[in-house]
Structures are given as structure tokens and as C-alpha cells.
Coordinates of C-alpha atoms in Angstrom, one line a residue:
X1 CA -0.5 0.2 -0.3
X2 CA 1.4 3.6 -0.9
X3 CA 1.5 6.7 1.7
X4 CA -1.0 8.1 -0.5
X5 CA -3.2 5.2 0.5
X6 CA -2.4 6.3 4.1
X7 CA -2.8 9.4 4.0
X8 CA -6.4 8.9 2.1
X9 CA -7.3 6.1 4.8
X10 CA -6.7 8.1 7.4
X11 CA -8.2 11.7 6.3
X12 CA -11.6 9.4 5.5
X13 CA -12.1 7.6 9.1
X14 CA -13.2 11.3 10.4
X15 CA -15.5 12.2 6.8
X16 CA -17.5 8.6 7.1
X17 CA -19.3 9.4 10.6
X18 CA -21.2 12.4 9.0
X19 CA -21.2 11.2 5.8
X20 CA -23.1 7.7 7.0
X21 CA -25.9 9.7 8.7
X22 CA -29.5 9.0 6.7
X23 CA -30.4 12.8 7.0
X24 CA -27.2 13.2 5.3
X25 CA -27.6 11.3 2.9
X26 CA -31.4 11.6 2.7
X27 CA -30.8 15.8 1.7
X28 CA -27.8 14.9 -1.3
X29 CA -30.3 12.2 -2.9
X30 CA -33.2 14.5 -3.2
X31 CA -31.1 17.4 -4.3
X32 CA -29.7 15.7 -6.6
X33 CA -32.2 13.6 -7.6
X34 CA -35.3 17.3 -7.5
X35 CA -33.4 20.1 -7.7
X36 CA -33.0 22.6 -4.9
X37 CA -34.5 22.4 -1.4
X38 CA -36.6 26.0 -0.6
X39 CA -35.4 26.5 3.9
X40 CA -39.1 26.7 4.3
X41 CA -39.6 23.8 3.4
X42 CA -37.5 21.7 4.3
X43 CA -39.0 20.2 7.5
X44 CA -41.9 18.7 4.7
X45 CA -40.1 17.6 2.5
X46 CA -38.8 15.2 5.6
X47 CA -40.8 15.2 8.0
X48 CA -39.9 11.4 8.7
X49 CA -37.0 13.0 9.8
X50 CA -36.6 14.9 13.1
X51 CA -35.6 18.7 13.0
X52 CA -32.4 18.4 14.8
X53 CA -31.0 15.7 12.4
X54 CA -32.0 17.7 9.5
X55 CA -30.9 20.8 11.2
X56 CA -27.8 19.0 12.2
X57 CA -27.2 17.4 8.6
X58 CA -27.6 20.9 6.2
X59 CA -25.4 22.9 9.5
X60 CA -22.4 20.3 8.4
X61 CA -23.5 19.2 5.6
X62 CA -22.3 23.7 4.7
X63 CA -18.8 22.9 6.5
X64 CA -18.6 19.6 4.2
X65 CA -18.7 22.0 1.3
X66 CA -21.0 19.5 -0.2
X67 CA -24.6 22.6 0.1
X68 CA -24.9 26.1 -0.5
X69 CA -27.2 28.5 -0.2
X70 CA -28.5 30.9 -2.9
X71 CA -31.7 32.6 -3.2
X72 CA -33.8 32.8 -5.6
X73 CA -36.9 34.6 -6.3
X74 CA -36.4 36.0 -2.8
X75 CA -35.8 32.8 -1.0
X76 CA -33.6 31.0 0.3
X77 CA -32.7 27.2 -1.8
X78 CA -30.5 24.5 -0.2
X79 CA -28.3 23.6 -3.1
X80 CA -25.0 21.4 -4.0
X81 CA -21.8 22.2 -5.1
X82 CA -20.0 20.1 -7.4
X83 CA -19.0 18.6 -4.4
X84 CA -22.2 17.8 -3.0
X85 CA -22.8 16.5 -6.8
X86 CA -20.0 14.3 -7.4
X87 CA -20.7 13.2 -3.0
X88 CA -24.6 11.7 -4.8
X89 CA -22.6 9.7 -7.3
X90 CA -21.0 8.8 -4.4
X91 CA -23.9 7.5 -2.8
X92 CA -25.3 6.3 -5.9
X93 CA -22.0 3.9 -6.9
X94 CA -22.1 2.1 -3.3
X95 CA -25.5 1.6 -3.5
X96 CA -25.6 -0.4 -6.5
X97 CA -23.1 -2.1 -4.9
X98 CA -25.5 -2.7 -1.7
X99 CA -28.8 -3.8 -3.9
X100 CA -26.5 -6.2 -6.8
X101 CA -25.1 -7.8 -3.4
X102 CA -28.6 -8.0 -1.2
X103 CA -26.5 -5.9 1.6
X104 CA -27.7 -5.7 4.2
X105 CA -30.9 -7.2 3.3
X106 CA -32.7 -7.9 0.1
X107 CA -35.0 -6.0 1.0
X108 CA -33.4 -2.8 2.3
X109 CA -34.8 0.6 0.2
X110 CA -32.2 3.1 -1.2
X111 CA -31.1 4.7 2.4
X112 CA -30.5 1.9 4.0
X113 CA -28.2 0.7 1.9
X114 CA -26.0 3.2 1.5
X115 CA -25.7 3.8 5.5
X116 CA -25.0 0.7 5.5
X117 CA -22.2 0.8 3.0
X118 CA -20.7 3.7 4.4
X119 CA -20.8 2.2 7.7
X120 CA -19.2 -1.1 7.1
X121 CA -16.5 0.6 5.0
X122 CA -15.6 2.7 8.0
X123 CA -15.0 0.6 10.4
X124 CA -11.4 -0.3 11.4
X125 CA -9.5 -2.4 9.0
X126 CA -12.1 -2.9 6.5
X127 CA -10.9 -0.2 4.1
X128 CA -6.8 -1.9 4.8
X129 CA -8.2 -5.4 3.5
X130 CA -9.9 -3.9 0.9
X131 CA -7.2 -1.2 -0.7
X132 CA -4.9 -4.1 -0.3
X133 CA -4.0 -6.8 -3.2
X134 CA -6.4 -8.9 -1.8
X135 CA -6.6 -11.4 -5.3
X136 CA -4.7 -14.2 -2.3
X137 CA -5.9 -15.3 0.2
X138 CA -4.8 -14.0 3.6
X139 CA -3.6 -15.4 7.1
X140 CA -6.4 -12.3 8.5
X141 CA -3.4 -11.9 11.6
X142 CA -2.6 -8.5 13.6
X143 CA -4.6 -5.0 13.5
X144 CA -6.5 -6.9 9.8
X145 CA -8.3 -9.2 11.2
X146 CA -10.8 -6.8 12.8
X147 CA -11.4 -5.8 9.0
X148 CA -11.7 -10.0 8.4
X149 CA -13.9 -10.0 10.4
X150 CA -16.2 -7.3 10.4
X151 CA -15.9 -8.4 6.7
X152 CA -17.0 -11.7 7.1
X153 CA -19.9 -10.6 9.1
X154 CA -21.5 -8.2 6.2
X155 CA -21.0 -11.3 4.1
X156 CA -18.3 -10.3 1.9
X157 CA -15.2 -13.1 3.1
X158 CA -15.1 -15.7 3.8
X159 CA -12.1 -18.1 5.5
X160 CA -10.7 -21.4 3.3
X161 CA -10.0 -25.1 5.1
X162 CA -6.0 -23.8 5.2
X163 CA -7.6 -21.0 7.7
X164 CA -7.1 -17.8 5.5
X165 CA -8.8 -15.4 4.6
X166 CA -9.7 -14.6 1.4
X167 CA -12.8 -11.9 -1.1
X168 CA -15.6 -13.6 -1.7
X169 CA -17.1 -11.8 -5.8
X170 CA -19.1 -9.4 -3.6
X171 CA -16.1 -8.7 -1.6
X172 CA -13.7 -8.1 -4.8
X173 CA -16.8 -5.7 -6.0
X174 CA -17.2 -3.6 -2.8
X175 CA -13.5 -1.6 -3.7
X176 CA -15.3 0.1 -6.2
X177 CA -18.2 1.9 -3.8
X178 CA -14.6 2.2 -1.5
X179 CA -12.9 3.5 -4.2
X180 CA -16.1 6.1 -5.1
X181 CA -16.3 6.6 -1.3
X182 CA -11.9 7.3 -1.1
X183 CA -11.9 9.2 -4.3
X184 CA -14.4 11.6 -3.2
X185 CA -12.2 12.5 0.0
X186 CA -9.2 12.9 -2.0
X187 CA -10.3 15.1 -4.1
X188 CA -12.3 16.7 -1.3
X189 CA -9.9 16.2 1.7
X190 CA -9.7 20.4 2.8
X191 CA -13.7 20.5 3.5
X192 CA -14.7 16.4 4.9
X193 CA -11.7 17.5 7.4
X194 CA -13.1 21.2 8.4
X195 CA -15.9 19.5 10.8
X196 CA -13.5 18.7 13.0
X197 CA -13.6 22.2 14.6
X198 CA -16.3 22.7 12.6
X199 CA -20.0 23.4 13.6
X200 CA -21.0 20.5 15.1

């Protein structure tokens, strides 16, 4: 693994905590699919979510640089920034992978799939396993054993007869959504790390 991969992984870890929150996923996906949302219609658009979660997502979305406010016909609207549009694409990639592999459940909807995928990819050492050369079985010893165990729990890894771990088909294809998320964080790292010292 290169030093760039290691640096990217370290930058990605704090961002995934925010990126996996359901209210932010809903906000980004809703605006991506249906266009800007007027500020006074936010509560009605996301009536199924607690109001404090929506407001927190709006704040964090701006801190991350994925949302901005602009006036249209004199009324403030929330819009996606270019970084926000790219994040929406990343969410879509994760949801497609999850739908294909029935993760976490065949009956899951978009939000559940995307959130579960983000949560899995943010678990300790999962990215270590997925970003390395995993074409050959591994012993899964040391810190990466935690990552292998999480992948096995998610149905992405299995153990061979000799006890070594290997990624199954779903696990091999999980690299695509991980790459999408890692690419977003790498290109928007100054934005994604801003929330450490920003508003909560």
C-alpha cells in the first residue's frame, strides 16, 4: 500500500462518520434527484426525519462544502455544490453495489443500503483489507484481523479450508464503492476535515 493510500485512509475516517448519517444522505440525494429545496419547505420535505437531525445535516453539509444557500425569487434555497454532486454519485455507487449483493438485506431501500455501506467501509481496518492486494488468501493476523472479521460479518469475506481469509465476489466488487468514497475524500480533503474544528 502506498503512502498516498495511507494518507487518504486517515483523512477518510472522520468524514465517514458524517457521510453515513441518514439525514445527510437524504438531503444530498433529494437535491441531486429533484433540485434545490426551499429553506421553508425543508421540514415538510423530510417530515419523516427528526427536525434536529435535518438541521444538523444542513449545518454539517455546509461545513463539508457539499451544500450552499442561494436565493431564488427572493427565497433561500439549499443547493448542491460541485463537491455535493460528486458525493451524490458516490452514494449512488454504494447503493448499486449494495442492491446487487442484497446488502444488508434484499428488502433494504436506498437509504438503508447506502448507510450500511458507509458504516461498513468506516469500520476499523476494513479499508486496509479492501485497498491492499487481496487476490490471494490472507492469514488475517494482527490489526487487519478486525477488518476481515467485519467483512465476514457483512458477507464479503470467507475462510478457506486452511484457515486463511479471502474476499468472495461481493467483497471483490466492494472495491468500487470504496474507491468512489476514497476518491471523493481525496479530492475534497480540505472540506471533509473542516468539521473537526467546525460547528457540530
